[in-house]
Amino acid sequence: MSYLTTSVHFVTDDQSKPVAPPPRPAPDAEHTVPTRPISLDPQELGFTPRRRIGWLSPLLLLSTGLRALLAILFGAYMDKRELQNALDDDFFDHSTTADGEIWLDYVADLGDGFDATYSVAWLLAQSELSVDGAPLPRGRLLLMGGDQVYPLASGDGYESRMKGPYRAALPEAPAGEPRPTLFALPGNHDWYDGLTAFLRLFARRKDGHIGGWRTEQRRSYFAVKLPHNWWVFAVDEQFGAYIDDPQLLYFEKAAREITPDDRIILMTPSPTWVKAKNHPEVYDAIDYFIRTILAPTQAQVRVLVSGDLHHYARYTGEDRELITCGGGGAYLLGTHKLPDRLVVPPRETLTRNRSLSREYRLVSRFPAPKISRRLGWGVFHRLPRRNAGFATMLGIIQTLTMLPMSGAARQVGSLQRLFSIPLVLMLTLIMLGTVLFARPPSAASARHARHWILGAGHGLAQIALAAGGTWVWLRLPFQAWPGQIAVATVLYGPLIAVLATQLVALYLLVASSFDVNLNELYAGQGIEDAKSFLRMHIATDGTLTIHPLGVDRVCRKWSADPDGDSHAPWLRPEEPLTTHRIEPPIVLAARKSPYD
C-alpha cells in the first residue's frame, strides 16, 4: 500500500472507537513540541511525502531546461551573494565541547523521493549507529553539501522534499543534550531561483531550525571553527562561475584566525576535481580560493568534500583526500566510468598561476564497478516504468512520423513527393531532438565529435524505427479504416512507444560506454538504493576519522510511531534499514607539516 494512503489508527481501551487525529502542526510553530501523528496522512505530518522524480518527464525536462537557461543567462543579475555582504560576516565557533571531541555528519543531494530521503534522515537522526560493532554517535553538526531539493528550488519543494522529512526524523532535540546544528551549502538546484527559497530556510535571523536541528548561518557560505585546530570552509560557487568578492572578503576575515598548525575541511558544491578531467577550467575557482585565501595561512587543506555526483568515491594523494559523497537521497549515478587517476589541478588549465599539480588515485567507490554496470543494464525495464510521460511523448512523435511517411509511401510520382512538409518537419524534429539530447559541447572541446556522432546515430535509428513501423502499418488493413488517425493513436501508438523507449534505453547503454549521457542512463532509472553519507570524528588528540557509511537498500514501508518520545522519529521503518562501512575508516592523524 502506498505511503500516501497508509494510516495507523489507535483505539480506546474498549477497542471500539478510533482516536481522532490531532490537528496539523503550524509550520512556523516548530519550536513548540509538535503533536505526534498517528498516521501517514499529510494533514497530520504537515507535509506531503513525494514520490521519486521521473527525470525524463517531458514537462520536467522543459521546465528544468528553461530554468537552467535563465539561471545561466541572467545569473549575474539575480546573484544574491552580492547582497549577502550586508548580512552578518562572523564565522561560527564550535571548538569548545564538554569532552574535547566532536562528531560531524555530512550528507548531500537529498531532496528527491521520500523513501530515500527519509531513510537517510532517519539514520542521521538516530542517537547512535552501530557499525561493525562500533558505536558512532549522531553528529553535533550536520553539514549538507548541496542540492537540498529537486528538481527546482521553491518553498513548497523544500517543505515536502527536505524540511518535512528531516523534521519528522528528529522533531525535537533530546532533552539534556546540546542541540545539533545544521549548515547547508547550496548546489545548482538550490540556485535555480537565485537562492531565494534557500536563504529563507537556512539563513533565518530568528528562530532558525529544522526540527531538532538549529540553523546558524546567515549566508549561503560559511566557516566553522572546530576543536583541535580543525576548520570547515564551505564555498558557494554559483554554477561554478566564480567566487564573488563579498564571499572572498568573508573568508579572508575568517582566515585571519587560522594558524599554520590548523587543518581545513573544504566543502564545495561540485567535485570539480573529477569534472576537470574533461573540462580543466572548472577547477580554477577552487584552486584560486586555495591559493589566495588558504595558502597564505600555511594551514593544511586535508579534505575536499562534495556531493553533486550521486555516489561515493574517494581519491587520495599526498596529505589530501578528495571525497565525493552525493548519496543523500537522489537517484544513483554509476561509478564504473570514474577515472582511476586524477591530476589536480589539471595541467591543461589556462590559469598561469595555478597550484602545483598533484596526482591522486581512486581508492574506493560505492557502489562497486561490477554492481554499477549491472544496474546500468536495468535501463530496459526501469526507463519505461518510471518515465511514462517520456514513453508517451516518444509514441506521439513516432505516430506523427508514421502517418505522413505512410501517406508519402502510397504516392506514385517524383521523388520529391515522398518528402511532404509534415514528414520533413517530423524528421527534422527527431534529428534535432536526439542530437541535443546527446548534449554536444562546443567545437573547442577535444571530444565533442562523439556527442554529435552518437546523437545523429540515435536520430537515424529512431527514423529507421519509424520506417519499419510504416512498412508494417501499410501491410495491415487499419489504414483503410475510417478515422485512421484515431486508429493509429489507439493501436499503433502504445506499441511503438514501447519500442521507441527500448531504443532510447539501448542508445543510453551504448552512449554511456563513450562517456556520453551517462547521467541520463541512471537518472532515467531513478534508482533509490545505494545511498551514502559521512560520519566524522575529531578526537581529543586532534585526529580526524572519517567513516564513509553506505545503505544498500532504502526502506519503502513506514508506520507512524505516536507513542515515541518527543525527539523520536515520527515514522519508523517496517523493513530493515542498516548501514555498513563503504571502506575502512579514513584516519587523518594530527601532525604538522608545511603547506604544499
CSV table of C-alpha atoms in Angstrom, one decimal, residues 389-577:
chain,number,residue,atom,x,y,z
A,389,GLY,CA,5.3,10.6,-19.8
A,390,PHE,CA,8.6,10.2,-21.8
A,391,ALA,CA,7.3,7.0,-23.4
A,392,THR,CA,4.1,8.7,-24.3
A,393,MET,CA,6.0,11.5,-25.9
A,394,LEU,CA,8.0,9.1,-28.0
A,395,GLY,CA,4.8,7.3,-29.0
A,396,ILE,CA,3.2,10.5,-30.2
A,397,ILE,CA,6.3,11.5,-32.2
A,398,GLN,CA,6.6,8.1,-33.8
A,399,THR,CA,2.9,8.1,-34.7
A,400,LEU,CA,3.0,11.6,-36.2
A,401,THR,CA,6.1,10.5,-38.2
A,402,MET,CA,4.5,7.2,-39.4
A,403,LEU,CA,1.3,8.8,-40.7
A,404,PRO,CA,2.9,11.2,-43.2
A,405,MET,CA,5.5,8.6,-44.1
A,406,SER,CA,2.8,6.1,-44.9
A,407,GLY,CA,0.9,8.7,-46.9
A,408,ALA,CA,4.1,9.6,-48.9
A,409,ALA,CA,4.9,5.9,-49.5
A,410,ARG,CA,1.5,5.4,-51.2
A,411,GLN,CA,2.2,8.3,-53.6
A,412,VAL,CA,3.2,7.5,-57.1
A,413,GLY,CA,5.3,10.0,-58.8
A,414,SER,CA,8.5,12.0,-58.4
A,415,LEU,CA,10.9,11.5,-55.5
A,416,GLN,CA,10.2,15.0,-54.2
A,417,ARG,CA,6.6,13.9,-53.4
A,418,LEU,CA,7.9,11.4,-50.9
A,419,PHE,CA,9.0,14.3,-48.6
A,420,SER,CA,5.9,16.2,-47.6
A,421,ILE,CA,6.1,19.2,-45.4
A,422,PRO,CA,4.8,17.3,-42.3
A,423,LEU,CA,7.2,14.4,-42.8
A,424,VAL,CA,10.2,16.8,-43.2
A,425,LEU,CA,9.2,18.6,-40.0
A,426,MET,CA,9.0,15.4,-38.1
A,427,LEU,CA,12.3,14.1,-39.4
A,428,THR,CA,13.9,17.4,-38.5
A,429,LEU,CA,12.4,17.3,-35.0
A,430,ILE,CA,13.7,13.8,-34.4
A,431,MET,CA,17.2,14.6,-35.6
A,432,LEU,CA,17.4,17.9,-33.7
A,433,GLY,CA,16.0,16.3,-30.5
A,434,THR,CA,18.3,13.3,-30.4
A,435,VAL,CA,21.4,15.5,-31.2
A,436,LEU,CA,20.5,17.9,-28.4
A,437,PHE,CA,19.8,15.0,-26.1
A,438,ALA,CA,23.4,14.0,-26.6
A,439,ARG,CA,24.4,17.4,-25.3
A,440,PRO,CA,27.2,18.2,-27.7
A,441,PRO,CA,29.8,20.5,-26.2
A,442,SER,CA,31.4,23.4,-28.1
A,443,ALA,CA,33.6,22.7,-31.0
A,444,ALA,CA,36.6,23.7,-28.9
A,445,SER,CA,36.2,20.6,-26.8
A,446,ALA,CA,38.6,17.8,-27.8
A,447,ARG,CA,35.9,15.2,-27.5
A,448,HIS,CA,32.9,17.0,-29.0
A,449,ALA,CA,32.7,14.8,-32.1
A,450,ARG,CA,31.4,11.7,-30.2
A,451,HIS,CA,28.4,13.6,-29.0
A,452,TRP,CA,27.4,14.6,-32.5
A,453,ILE,CA,28.0,11.1,-33.9
A,454,LEU,CA,26.1,9.3,-31.2
A,455,GLY,CA,23.3,11.8,-31.2
A,456,ALA,CA,22.9,11.6,-35.0
A,457,GLY,CA,23.1,7.9,-34.9
A,458,HIS,CA,20.4,7.8,-32.4
A,459,GLY,CA,18.2,10.0,-34.6
A,460,LEU,CA,18.8,7.8,-37.6
A,461,ALA,CA,17.8,4.8,-35.5
A,462,GLN,CA,14.6,6.4,-34.4
A,463,ILE,CA,13.8,7.3,-38.1
A,464,ALA,CA,14.6,3.7,-39.1
A,465,LEU,CA,12.1,2.5,-36.4
A,466,ALA,CA,9.5,4.9,-37.9
A,467,ALA,CA,10.2,3.5,-41.4
A,468,GLY,CA,9.9,-0.1,-40.1
A,469,GLY,CA,6.7,0.8,-38.4
A,470,THR,CA,5.4,2.4,-41.6
A,471,TRP,CA,6.2,-0.8,-43.6
A,472,VAL,CA,4.2,-2.9,-41.1
A,473,TRP,CA,1.4,-0.4,-41.0
A,474,LEU,CA,1.0,-0.4,-44.8
A,475,ARG,CA,0.6,-4.2,-44.7
A,476,LEU,CA,-2.3,-4.1,-42.2
A,477,PRO,CA,-5.9,-3.3,-43.0
A,478,PHE,CA,-6.1,-0.4,-40.5
A,479,GLN,CA,-5.1,2.4,-42.8
A,480,ALA,CA,-8.2,1.7,-44.9
A,481,TRP,CA,-10.5,2.2,-41.9
A,482,PRO,CA,-12.3,5.5,-41.3
A,483,GLY,CA,-10.6,7.7,-38.7
A,484,GLN,CA,-7.1,6.5,-39.5
A,485,ILE,CA,-5.5,8.9,-37.0
A,486,ALA,CA,-7.7,7.7,-34.1
A,487,VAL,CA,-6.9,4.0,-35.0
A,488,ALA,CA,-3.2,4.8,-35.2
A,489,THR,CA,-3.3,6.5,-31.8
A,490,VAL,CA,-5.1,3.7,-30.1
A,491,LEU,CA,-3.4,0.7,-31.8
A,492,TYR,CA,-0.1,1.8,-33.2
A,493,GLY,CA,0.9,4.5,-30.6
A,494,PRO,CA,1.2,2.4,-27.5
A,495,LEU,CA,3.2,-0.4,-29.2
A,496,ILE,CA,5.6,2.0,-31.0
A,497,ALA,CA,6.0,3.9,-27.7
A,498,VAL,CA,7.4,0.7,-26.0
A,499,LEU,CA,9.7,0.0,-29.0
A,500,ALA,CA,11.0,3.6,-29.1
A,501,THR,CA,11.6,3.7,-25.4
A,502,GLN,CA,13.6,0.5,-25.6
A,503,LEU,CA,15.6,2.0,-28.5
A,504,VAL,CA,16.4,5.0,-26.2
A,505,ALA,CA,17.5,2.6,-23.5
A,506,LEU,CA,19.8,0.8,-25.9
A,507,TYR,CA,21.2,4.2,-27.0
A,508,LEU,CA,21.8,5.2,-23.4
A,509,LEU,CA,23.6,2.0,-22.7
A,510,VAL,CA,25.8,2.3,-25.8
A,511,ALA,CA,26.5,6.0,-25.4
A,512,SER,CA,27.4,5.7,-21.7
A,513,SER,CA,30.3,3.5,-22.7
A,514,PHE,CA,31.7,6.5,-24.6
A,515,ASP,CA,31.0,8.8,-21.6
A,516,VAL,CA,28.0,10.4,-23.3
A,517,ASN,CA,24.7,10.6,-21.5
A,518,LEU,CA,26.0,8.6,-18.5
A,519,ASN,CA,24.0,10.7,-16.2
A,520,GLU,CA,20.8,10.2,-18.2
A,521,LEU,CA,21.3,6.4,-18.2
A,522,TYR,CA,20.9,6.4,-14.4
A,523,ALA,CA,18.6,9.4,-14.0
A,524,GLY,CA,16.1,7.7,-16.2
A,525,GLN,CA,16.1,4.7,-14.0
A,526,GLY,CA,15.6,6.6,-10.7
A,527,ILE,CA,17.5,4.1,-8.6
A,528,GLU,CA,16.8,4.9,-4.9
A,529,ASP,CA,19.1,2.4,-3.3
A,530,ALA,CA,22.9,2.5,-2.6
A,531,LYS,CA,22.8,5.7,-0.5
A,532,SER,CA,25.8,7.1,1.4
A,533,PHE,CA,26.8,9.7,4.0
A,534,LEU,CA,29.8,10.5,6.1
A,535,ARG,CA,30.2,10.4,9.9
A,536,MET,CA,33.3,12.2,11.1
A,537,HIS,CA,35.0,12.3,14.5
A,538,ILE,CA,37.6,14.7,15.8
A,539,ALA,CA,39.2,13.0,18.8
A,540,THR,CA,40.8,14.7,21.9
A,541,ASP,CA,44.2,14.3,20.3
A,542,GLY,CA,43.1,16.1,17.1
A,543,THR,CA,42.9,13.0,14.9
A,544,LEU,CA,40.1,13.3,12.3
A,545,THR,CA,38.5,9.9,11.5
A,546,ILE,CA,36.0,9.8,8.6
A,547,HIS,CA,33.6,6.9,8.5
A,548,PRO,CA,32.0,6.5,5.0
A,549,LEU,CA,28.7,4.7,5.5
A,550,GLY,CA,26.6,3.0,2.9
A,551,VAL,CA,22.9,1.9,2.8
A,552,ASP,CA,22.4,-0.9,0.3
A,553,ARG,CA,18.6,-0.7,0.3
A,554,VAL,CA,16.4,2.1,1.5
A,555,CYS,CA,13.1,1.5,3.3
A,556,ARG,CA,9.9,1.7,1.4
A,557,LYS,CA,7.4,0.9,4.1
A,558,TRP,CA,6.8,3.2,7.1
A,559,SER,CA,4.5,3.3,10.0
A,560,ALA,CA,3.6,6.1,12.5
A,561,ASP,CA,5.1,6.0,16.0
A,562,PRO,CA,2.6,8.1,18.0
A,563,ASP,CA,3.9,6.8,21.4
A,564,GLY,CA,7.5,7.7,20.9
A,565,ASP,CA,9.5,10.3,22.8
A,566,SER,CA,9.2,13.9,21.7
A,567,HIS,CA,12.6,13.6,20.0
A,568,ALA,CA,12.0,10.2,18.4
A,569,PRO,CA,11.2,10.0,14.7
A,570,TRP,CA,7.6,10.3,13.8
A,571,LEU,CA,7.8,7.3,11.4
A,572,ARG,CA,9.6,4.1,11.9
A,573,PRO,CA,10.8,1.7,9.2
A,574,GLU,CA,8.9,-1.6,8.7
A,575,GLU,CA,11.8,-3.0,6.7
A,576,PRO,CA,15.4,-3.5,7.8
A,577,LEU,CA,17.4,-0.2,7.4
